[in-house]
Coordinates of C-alpha atoms and ligand atoms in Angstrom, one line a residue:
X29 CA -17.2 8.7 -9.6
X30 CA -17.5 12.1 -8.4
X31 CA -14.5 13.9 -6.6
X32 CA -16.4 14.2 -3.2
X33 CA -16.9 10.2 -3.1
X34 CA -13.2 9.8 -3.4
X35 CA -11.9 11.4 -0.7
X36 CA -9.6 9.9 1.6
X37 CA -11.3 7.4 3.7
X38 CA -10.2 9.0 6.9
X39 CA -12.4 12.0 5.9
X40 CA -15.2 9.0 6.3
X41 CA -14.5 8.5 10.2
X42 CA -14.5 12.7 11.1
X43 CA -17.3 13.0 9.1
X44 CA -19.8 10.3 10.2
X45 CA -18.9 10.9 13.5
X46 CA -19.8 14.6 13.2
X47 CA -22.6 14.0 11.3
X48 CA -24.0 11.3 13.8
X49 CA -22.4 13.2 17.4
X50 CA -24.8 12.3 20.3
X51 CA -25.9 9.1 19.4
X52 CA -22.8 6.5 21.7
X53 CA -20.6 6.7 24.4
X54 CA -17.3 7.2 24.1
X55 CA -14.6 5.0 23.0
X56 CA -11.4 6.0 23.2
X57 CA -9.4 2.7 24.9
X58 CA -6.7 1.3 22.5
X59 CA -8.3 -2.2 22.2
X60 CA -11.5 -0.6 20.7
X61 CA -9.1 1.7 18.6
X62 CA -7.6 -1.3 17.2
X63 CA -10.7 -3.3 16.4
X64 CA -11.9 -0.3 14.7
X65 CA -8.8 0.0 12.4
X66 CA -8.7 -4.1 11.8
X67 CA -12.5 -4.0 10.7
X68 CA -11.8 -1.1 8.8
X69 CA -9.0 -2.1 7.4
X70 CA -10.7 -5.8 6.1
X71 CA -13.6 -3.9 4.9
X72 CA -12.0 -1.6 3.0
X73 CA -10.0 -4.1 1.3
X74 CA -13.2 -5.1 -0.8
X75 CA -13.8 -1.0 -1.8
X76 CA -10.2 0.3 -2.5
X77 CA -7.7 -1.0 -4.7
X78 CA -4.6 -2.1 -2.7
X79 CA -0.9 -2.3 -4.3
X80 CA 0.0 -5.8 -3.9
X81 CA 3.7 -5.6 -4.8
X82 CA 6.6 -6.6 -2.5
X83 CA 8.6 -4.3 -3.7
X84 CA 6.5 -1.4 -3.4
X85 CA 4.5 -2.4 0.0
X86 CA 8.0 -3.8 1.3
X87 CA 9.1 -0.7 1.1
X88 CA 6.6 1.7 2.8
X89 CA 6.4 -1.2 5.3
X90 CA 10.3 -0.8 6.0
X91 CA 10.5 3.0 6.5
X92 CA 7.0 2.8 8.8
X93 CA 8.5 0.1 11.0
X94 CA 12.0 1.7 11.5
X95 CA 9.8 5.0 12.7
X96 CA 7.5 2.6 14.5
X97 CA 10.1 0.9 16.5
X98 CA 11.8 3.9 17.8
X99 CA 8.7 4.5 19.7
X100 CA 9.0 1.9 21.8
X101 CA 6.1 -0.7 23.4
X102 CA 3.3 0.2 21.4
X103 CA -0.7 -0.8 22.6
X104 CA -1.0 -1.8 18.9
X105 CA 0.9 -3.1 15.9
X106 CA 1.4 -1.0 12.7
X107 CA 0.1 -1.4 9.6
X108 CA 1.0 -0.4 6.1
X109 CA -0.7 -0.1 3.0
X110 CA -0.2 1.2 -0.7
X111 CA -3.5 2.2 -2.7
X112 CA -3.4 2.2 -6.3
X113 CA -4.2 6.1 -6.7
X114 CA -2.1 8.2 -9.1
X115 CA -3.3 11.3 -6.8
X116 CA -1.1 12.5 -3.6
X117 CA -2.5 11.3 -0.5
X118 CA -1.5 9.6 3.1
X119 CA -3.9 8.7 5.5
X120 CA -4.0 7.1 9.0
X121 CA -6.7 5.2 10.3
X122 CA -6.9 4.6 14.3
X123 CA -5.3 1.3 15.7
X124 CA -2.0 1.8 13.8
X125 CA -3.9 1.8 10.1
X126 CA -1.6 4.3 7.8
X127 CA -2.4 4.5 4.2
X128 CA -0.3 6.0 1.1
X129 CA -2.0 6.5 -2.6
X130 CA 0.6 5.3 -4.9
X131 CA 0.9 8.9 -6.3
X132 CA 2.2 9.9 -3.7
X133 CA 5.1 7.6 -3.8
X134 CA 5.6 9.0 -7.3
X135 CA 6.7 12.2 -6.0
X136 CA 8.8 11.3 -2.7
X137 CA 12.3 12.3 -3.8
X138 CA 14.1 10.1 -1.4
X139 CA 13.4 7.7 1.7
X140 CA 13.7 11.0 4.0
X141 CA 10.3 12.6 1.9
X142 CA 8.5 9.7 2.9
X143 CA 9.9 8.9 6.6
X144 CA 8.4 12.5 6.8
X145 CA 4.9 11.7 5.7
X146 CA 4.6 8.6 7.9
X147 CA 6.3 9.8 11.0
X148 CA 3.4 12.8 10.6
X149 CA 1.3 10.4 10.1
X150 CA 2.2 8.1 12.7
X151 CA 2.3 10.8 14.8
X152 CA -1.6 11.5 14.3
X153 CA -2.4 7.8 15.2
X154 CA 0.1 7.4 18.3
X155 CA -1.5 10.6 20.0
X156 CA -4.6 9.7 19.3
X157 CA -5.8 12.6 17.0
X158 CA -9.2 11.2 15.6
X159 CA -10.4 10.5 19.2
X160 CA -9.6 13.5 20.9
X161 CA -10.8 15.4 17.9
X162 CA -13.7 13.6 18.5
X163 CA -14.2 14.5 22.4
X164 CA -16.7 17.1 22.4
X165 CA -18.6 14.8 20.5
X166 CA -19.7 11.2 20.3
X167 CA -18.9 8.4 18.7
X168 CA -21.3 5.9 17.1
X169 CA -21.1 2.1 18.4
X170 CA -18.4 0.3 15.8
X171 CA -21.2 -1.6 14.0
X172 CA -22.6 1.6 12.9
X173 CA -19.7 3.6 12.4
X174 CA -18.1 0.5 10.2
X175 CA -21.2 0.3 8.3
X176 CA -21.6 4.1 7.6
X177 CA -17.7 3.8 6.6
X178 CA -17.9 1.0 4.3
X179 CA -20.9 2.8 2.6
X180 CA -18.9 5.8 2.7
X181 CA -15.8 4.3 0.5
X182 CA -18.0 2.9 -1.7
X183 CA -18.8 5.3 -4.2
X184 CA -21.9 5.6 -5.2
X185 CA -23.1 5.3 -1.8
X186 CA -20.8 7.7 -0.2
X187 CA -21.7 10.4 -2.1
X188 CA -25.2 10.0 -1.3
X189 CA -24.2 9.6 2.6
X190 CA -21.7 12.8 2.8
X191 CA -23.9 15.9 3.2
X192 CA -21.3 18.7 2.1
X193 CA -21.5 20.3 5.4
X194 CA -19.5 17.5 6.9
X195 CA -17.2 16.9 4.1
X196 CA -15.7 20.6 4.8
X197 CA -15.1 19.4 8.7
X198 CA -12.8 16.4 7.4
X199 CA -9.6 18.6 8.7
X200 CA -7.4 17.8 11.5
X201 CA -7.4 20.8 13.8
X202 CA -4.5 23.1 13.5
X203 CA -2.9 22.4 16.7
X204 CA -3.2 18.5 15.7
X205 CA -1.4 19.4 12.4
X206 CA 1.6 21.4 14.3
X207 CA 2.0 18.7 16.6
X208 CA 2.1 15.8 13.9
X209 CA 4.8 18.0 12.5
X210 CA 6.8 18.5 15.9
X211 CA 6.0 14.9 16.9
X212 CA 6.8 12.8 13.3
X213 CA 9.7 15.3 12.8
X214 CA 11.2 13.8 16.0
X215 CA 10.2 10.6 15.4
X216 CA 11.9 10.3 12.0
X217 CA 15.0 11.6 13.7
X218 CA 15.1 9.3 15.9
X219 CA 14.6 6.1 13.4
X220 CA 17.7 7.7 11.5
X221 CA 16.2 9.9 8.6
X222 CA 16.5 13.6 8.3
X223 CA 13.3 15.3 9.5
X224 CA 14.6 18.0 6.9
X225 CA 12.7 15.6 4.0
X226 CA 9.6 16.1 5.8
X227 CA 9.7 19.8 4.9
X228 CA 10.8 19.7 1.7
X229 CA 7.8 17.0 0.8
X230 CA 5.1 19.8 2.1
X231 CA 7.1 22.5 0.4
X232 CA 6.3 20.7 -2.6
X233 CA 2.8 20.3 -2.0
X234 CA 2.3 23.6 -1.2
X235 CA 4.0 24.4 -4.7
X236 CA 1.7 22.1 -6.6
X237 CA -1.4 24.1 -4.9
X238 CA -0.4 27.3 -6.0
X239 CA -1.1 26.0 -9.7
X240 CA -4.6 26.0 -8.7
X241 CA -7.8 25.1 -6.9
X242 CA -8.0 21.8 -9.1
X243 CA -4.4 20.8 -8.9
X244 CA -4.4 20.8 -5.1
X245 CA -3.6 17.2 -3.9
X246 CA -6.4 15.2 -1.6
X247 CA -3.6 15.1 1.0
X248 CA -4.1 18.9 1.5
X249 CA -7.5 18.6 2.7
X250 CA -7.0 16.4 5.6
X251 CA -3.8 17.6 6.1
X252 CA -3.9 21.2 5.6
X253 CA -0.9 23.4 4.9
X254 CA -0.5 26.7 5.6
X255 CA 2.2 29.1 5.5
X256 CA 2.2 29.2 9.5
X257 CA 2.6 25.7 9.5
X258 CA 5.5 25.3 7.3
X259 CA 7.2 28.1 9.0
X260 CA 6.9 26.5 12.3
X261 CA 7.9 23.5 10.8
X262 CA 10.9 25.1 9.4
X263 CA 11.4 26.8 12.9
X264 CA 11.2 23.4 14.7
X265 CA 14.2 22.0 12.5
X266 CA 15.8 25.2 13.1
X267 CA 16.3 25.4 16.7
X268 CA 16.7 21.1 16.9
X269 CA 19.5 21.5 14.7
X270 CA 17.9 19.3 12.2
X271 CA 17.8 21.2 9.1
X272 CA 21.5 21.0 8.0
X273 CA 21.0 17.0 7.4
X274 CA 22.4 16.9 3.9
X275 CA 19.6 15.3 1.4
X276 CA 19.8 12.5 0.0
X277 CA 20.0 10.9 -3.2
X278 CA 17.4 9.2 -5.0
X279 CA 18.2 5.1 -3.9
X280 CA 18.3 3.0 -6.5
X281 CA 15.6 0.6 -4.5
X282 CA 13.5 3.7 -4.4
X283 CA 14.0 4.2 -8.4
X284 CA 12.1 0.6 -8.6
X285 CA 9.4 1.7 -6.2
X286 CA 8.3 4.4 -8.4
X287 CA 8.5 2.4 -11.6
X288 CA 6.6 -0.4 -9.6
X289 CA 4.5 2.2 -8.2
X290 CA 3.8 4.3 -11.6
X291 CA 3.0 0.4 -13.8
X292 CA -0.4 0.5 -11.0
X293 CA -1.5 3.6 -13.3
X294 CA -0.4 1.3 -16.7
X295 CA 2.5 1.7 -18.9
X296 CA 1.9 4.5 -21.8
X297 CA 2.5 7.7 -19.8
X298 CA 5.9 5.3 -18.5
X299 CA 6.9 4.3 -21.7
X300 CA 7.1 7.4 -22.8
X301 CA 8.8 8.7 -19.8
X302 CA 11.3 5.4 -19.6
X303 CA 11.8 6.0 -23.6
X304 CA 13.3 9.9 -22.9
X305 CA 15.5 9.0 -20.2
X306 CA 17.3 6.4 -21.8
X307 CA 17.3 8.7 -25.1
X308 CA 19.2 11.5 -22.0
X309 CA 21.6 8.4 -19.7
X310 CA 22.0 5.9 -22.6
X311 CA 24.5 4.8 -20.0
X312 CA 22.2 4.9 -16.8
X313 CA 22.0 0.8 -16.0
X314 CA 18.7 1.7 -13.9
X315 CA 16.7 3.8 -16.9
X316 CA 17.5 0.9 -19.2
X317 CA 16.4 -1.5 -16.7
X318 CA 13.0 0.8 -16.3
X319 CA 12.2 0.9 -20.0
X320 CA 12.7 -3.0 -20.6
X321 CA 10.0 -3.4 -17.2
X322 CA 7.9 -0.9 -18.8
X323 CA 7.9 -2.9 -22.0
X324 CA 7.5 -6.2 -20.6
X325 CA 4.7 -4.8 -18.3
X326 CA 2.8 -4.0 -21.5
X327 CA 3.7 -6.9 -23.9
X328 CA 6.4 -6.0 -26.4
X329 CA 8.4 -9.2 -24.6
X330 CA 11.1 -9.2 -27.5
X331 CA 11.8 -5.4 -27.2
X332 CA 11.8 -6.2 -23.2
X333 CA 14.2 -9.2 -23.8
X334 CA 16.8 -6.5 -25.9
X335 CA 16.1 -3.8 -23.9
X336 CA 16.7 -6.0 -20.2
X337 CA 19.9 -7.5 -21.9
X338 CA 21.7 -4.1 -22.5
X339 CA 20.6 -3.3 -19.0
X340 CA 22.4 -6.2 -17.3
X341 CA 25.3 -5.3 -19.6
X342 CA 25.2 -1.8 -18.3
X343 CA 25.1 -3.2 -14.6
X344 CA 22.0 -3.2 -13.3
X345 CA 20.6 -5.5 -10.5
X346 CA 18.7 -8.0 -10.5
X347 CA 17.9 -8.6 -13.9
X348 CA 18.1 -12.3 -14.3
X349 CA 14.5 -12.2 -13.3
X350 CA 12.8 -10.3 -15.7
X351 CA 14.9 -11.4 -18.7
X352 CA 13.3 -15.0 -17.3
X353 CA 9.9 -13.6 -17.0
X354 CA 10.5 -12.4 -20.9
X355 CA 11.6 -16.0 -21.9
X356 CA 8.2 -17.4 -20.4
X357 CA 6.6 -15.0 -22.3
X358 CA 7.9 -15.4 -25.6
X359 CA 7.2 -19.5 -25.2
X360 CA 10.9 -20.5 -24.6
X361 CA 10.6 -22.5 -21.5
X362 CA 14.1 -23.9 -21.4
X363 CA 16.2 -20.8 -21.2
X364 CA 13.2 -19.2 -19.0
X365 CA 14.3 -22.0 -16.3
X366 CA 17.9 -21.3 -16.4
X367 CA 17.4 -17.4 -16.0
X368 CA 14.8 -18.0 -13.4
X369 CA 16.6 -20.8 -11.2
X370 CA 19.2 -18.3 -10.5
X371 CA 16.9 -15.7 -9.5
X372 CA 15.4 -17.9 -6.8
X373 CA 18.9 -19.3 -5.9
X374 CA 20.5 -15.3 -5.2
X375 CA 17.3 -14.0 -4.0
X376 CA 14.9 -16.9 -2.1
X377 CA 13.1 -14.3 -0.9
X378 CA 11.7 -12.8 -4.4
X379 CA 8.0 -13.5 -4.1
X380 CA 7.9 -12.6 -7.7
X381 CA 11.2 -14.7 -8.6
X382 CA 9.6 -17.5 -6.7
X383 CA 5.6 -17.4 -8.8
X384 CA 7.9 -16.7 -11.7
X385 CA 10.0 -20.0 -11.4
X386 CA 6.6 -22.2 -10.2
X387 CA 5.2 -20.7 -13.6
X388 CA 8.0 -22.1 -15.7
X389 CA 8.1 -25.4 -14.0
X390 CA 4.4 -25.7 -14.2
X391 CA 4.7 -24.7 -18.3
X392 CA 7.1 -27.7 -18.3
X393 CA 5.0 -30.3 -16.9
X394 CA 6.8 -30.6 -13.2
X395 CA 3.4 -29.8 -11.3
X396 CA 5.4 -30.6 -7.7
X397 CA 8.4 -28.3 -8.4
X398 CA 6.0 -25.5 -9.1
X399 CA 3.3 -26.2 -5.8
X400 CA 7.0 -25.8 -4.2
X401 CA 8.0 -22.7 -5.8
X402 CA 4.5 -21.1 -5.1
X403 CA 4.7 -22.2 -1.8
X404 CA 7.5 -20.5 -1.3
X405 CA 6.3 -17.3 -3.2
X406 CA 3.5 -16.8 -0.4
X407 CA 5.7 -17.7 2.3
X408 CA 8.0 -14.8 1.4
X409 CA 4.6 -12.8 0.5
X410 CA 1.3 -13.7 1.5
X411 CA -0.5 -11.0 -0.6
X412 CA 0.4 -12.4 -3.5
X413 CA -2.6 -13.0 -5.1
X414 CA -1.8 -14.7 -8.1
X415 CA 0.1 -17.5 -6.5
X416 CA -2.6 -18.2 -3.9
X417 CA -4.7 -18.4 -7.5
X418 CA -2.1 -21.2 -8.3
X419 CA -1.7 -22.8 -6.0
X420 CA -5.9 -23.2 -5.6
X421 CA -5.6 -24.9 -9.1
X422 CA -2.6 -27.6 -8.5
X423 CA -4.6 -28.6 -5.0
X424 CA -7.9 -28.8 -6.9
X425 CA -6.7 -30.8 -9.8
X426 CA -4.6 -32.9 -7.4
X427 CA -7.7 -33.6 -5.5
X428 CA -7.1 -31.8 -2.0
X429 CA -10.3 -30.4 -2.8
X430 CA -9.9 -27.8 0.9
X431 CA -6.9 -26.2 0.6
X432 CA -7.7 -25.8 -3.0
X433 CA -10.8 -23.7 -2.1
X434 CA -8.8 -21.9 0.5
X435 CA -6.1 -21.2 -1.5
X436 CA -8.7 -19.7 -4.1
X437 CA -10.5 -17.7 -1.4
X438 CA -7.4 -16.0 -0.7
X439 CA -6.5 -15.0 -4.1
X440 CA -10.4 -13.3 -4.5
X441 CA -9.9 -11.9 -0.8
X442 CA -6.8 -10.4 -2.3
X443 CA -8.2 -8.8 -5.1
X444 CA -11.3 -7.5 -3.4
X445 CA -13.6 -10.0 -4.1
X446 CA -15.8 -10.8 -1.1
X447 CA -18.5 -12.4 -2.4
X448 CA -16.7 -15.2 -4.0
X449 CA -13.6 -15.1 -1.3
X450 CA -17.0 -16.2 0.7
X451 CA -18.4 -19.0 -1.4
X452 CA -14.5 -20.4 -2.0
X453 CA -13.8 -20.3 2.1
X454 CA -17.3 -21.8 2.8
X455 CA -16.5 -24.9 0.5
X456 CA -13.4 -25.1 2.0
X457 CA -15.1 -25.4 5.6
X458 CA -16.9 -28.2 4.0
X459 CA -14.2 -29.9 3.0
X460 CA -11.4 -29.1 5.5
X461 CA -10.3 -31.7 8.2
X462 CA -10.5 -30.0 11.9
X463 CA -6.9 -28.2 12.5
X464 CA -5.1 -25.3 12.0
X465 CA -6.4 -24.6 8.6
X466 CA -9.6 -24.7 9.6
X467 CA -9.7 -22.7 11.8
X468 CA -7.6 -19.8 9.7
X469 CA -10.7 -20.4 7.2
X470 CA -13.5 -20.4 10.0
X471 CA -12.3 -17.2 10.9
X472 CA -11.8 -15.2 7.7
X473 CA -15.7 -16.9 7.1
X474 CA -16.6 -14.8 10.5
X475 CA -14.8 -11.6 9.0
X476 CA -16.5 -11.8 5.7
X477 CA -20.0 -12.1 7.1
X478 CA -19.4 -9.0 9.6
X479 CA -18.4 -7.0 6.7
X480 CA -21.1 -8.2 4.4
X481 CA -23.1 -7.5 7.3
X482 CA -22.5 -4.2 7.7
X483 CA -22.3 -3.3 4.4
X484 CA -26.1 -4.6 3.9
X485 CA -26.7 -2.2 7.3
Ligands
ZN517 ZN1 -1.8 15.7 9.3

């Protein structure tokens, strides 16, 4: 993969459109803004790989909608979505389409850092940045543009497709920059965070750059940061009163983010990590907690199940659940249950709790108490991949032969898999009864064929 093919996929929109100008009218109304960000958004889904944790897409999703919902009516809904990228980067896609790497959630500091990045963010998609950037010249019809864009995120192809006289015009404009700043900074006021963390996340950024040309985060490209712009920034919170707002601690919801977020990248570089700051806090409930994750996560289940115990004694949270998941793991079914049952009784909500508990019951022969539990895993979170996968099987084996196919075809739309999302949702068509269900399936089959369309344009 070369560098150039993996910038952010924003850069893909400015760029085709600069590299194709002349070619379409205009488009500019909110309805063809939002069609453009929906079929980006599905087709992109089979090129980059998406975070599908609750807790970490939960969260970006919580702190995007507070800011979201401050602004009022909107012409289109938001949309937020985690890629599994260790590198810093945020980008927003037109029709309400914002995207953070996972890195970058590594390196928020608290909720304020990240309100910051997507009220600026935000900011670019409510006043309509791409487009107006876009006015002098003009935009391809969407077929095209989607086609050259799903090329353009997948690698090989993109490279080839990006001439590197349009990768350099990938920038928003200056003036766009300053007012993303002005306008997110007030935004994230408004939805209770202190615009202050917005500064201090680009001061950051700005630091990491000075350590060279090849440290410099992608997010610096699009979003360039100069010393102008930080000092009006700075001069904005100034004169709104808004840079006293004490900062905040690191929450321990956000603590799990990052260790969700930082497993995506795999568990040596966190082991070690989890390893030295329980070797510092001995005492620190959420370190301990960390470590026994990190060692679960990477299959030392009876060094989890020690670790996770002294972690509950210490205090922390939530830890019936992954003590559970360590049970299942090291083949003890019975105490597995126990632990799990509770989790799902204090938190019915858990996705993971849920999948957790079906996987138990299922390991125990009671094939109706885990279709339950699944069902209720998706219901809390659709996106979960592996119960969809589940719940496929149990339908298949207990011979409701469509939803079992549907179920599947989620679970490979999920994990990027179009081909065979396609050949699991067309069986399903076949065997589905007319209804709701049907329907959902005849209309991902549409979706599907108008990316794989495009793709082959
Ligand atoms: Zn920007």
């Amino acid at each position: 993969m070369t560098g150039r093919s993996r910038q952010p996929l924003l850069a893909g929109i400015a760029a085709v459109a600069f590299a194709w100008q002349g070619l379409c009218p205009p488009a500019g109304a909110a309805e063809s803004e939002s069609d453009l960000g929906r079929r980006f958004a599905f087709e992109a889904g089979a090129e980059i790989p998406l975070v599908r944790d609750p807790v970490v897409v939960g969260y970006v999703e919580r702190i995007g909608g507070r800011i979201v919902a401050g602004l009022g009516a909107q012409p289109f809904d938001y949309h937020f979505f985690v890629i599994r990228d260790a590198r810093v980067n945020a980008f927003a896609v037109p029709g309400g389409y914002v995207y953070v790497h996972s890195g970058l959630l590594a390196l928020v500091a608290n909720d304020d850092e990240l309100a910051g990045v997507l009220g600026h963010e935000i900011a670019h998609v409510h006043a309509h940045h791409l487009l107006r950037q876009q006015e002098a010249t003009k935009w391809l019809n969407y077929a095209q543009l989607i086609g050259l864009l799903a090329s353009f995120v997948q690698p090989a192809v993109g490279a080839a497709a990006m001439g590197a006289s349009a990768t350099v015009q990938l920038k928003y404009k200056r003036e766009y920059e300053q007012e993303a700043d002005y306008l997110g900074a007030r935004y994230v006021q408004a939805a209770g965070f202190a615009p202050r963390g917005m500064l201090d996340f680009f001061q950051k950024l700005a630091s990491q750059e000075r350590y060279g040309p090849g440290a410099a985060p992608p997010y610096l490209l699009t979003h360039p940061l100069t010393e102008e712009r930080l000092t009006r920034l700075e001069a904005v919170l100034h004169t709104s009163q808004w840079e006293a707002s004490p900062r905040r601690q690191v929450s321990s919801e956000l603590r799990r983010v990052r260790l969700a977020a930082q497993l995506q990248g795999g568990t040596l570089d966190a082991l070690d990590h989890y390893q030295k700051q329980v070797a510092l806090f001995p005492n620190d409930a959420e370190s301990r907690y960390a470590l026994g994750a990190v060692l679960l996560e990477s299959g030392s289940y009876a060094a989890a199940l020690e670790t996770l115990e002294q972690a509950r004694s210490l205090g922390a949270p939530g830890v019936d659940r992954e003590i559970g998941r360590a049970y299942l793991r090291l083949r003890q079914p019975d105490k597995a249950r126990e632990l799990l049952a509770r989790a799902v009784e204090i938190a019915p909500a858990d996705a993971v709790a849920q999948f957790e508990y079906g996987r138990v019951l299922e390991e125990l022969g009671d094939s109706e108490g885990a279709r339950s539990a699944y069902e209720r895993a998706v219901a809390a979170y659709a996106d979960l991949a592996d119960a969809q996968w589940q719940l496929g099987l149990l339908d298949g084996r207990a011979g409701r032969a469509g939803e079992g196919y549907c179920h599947l075809g989620k679970a490979y739309l999920l994990r990027g898999e179009y081909p065979q999302a396609l050949r699991q949702f067309e069986k399903a068509e076949a065997q589905l009864p007319a209804g709701e269900q049907k329907t959902e399936v005849k209309d991902l089959l549409a979706r599907l064929r108008e990316a794989r369309a495009s793709r082959s344009r």
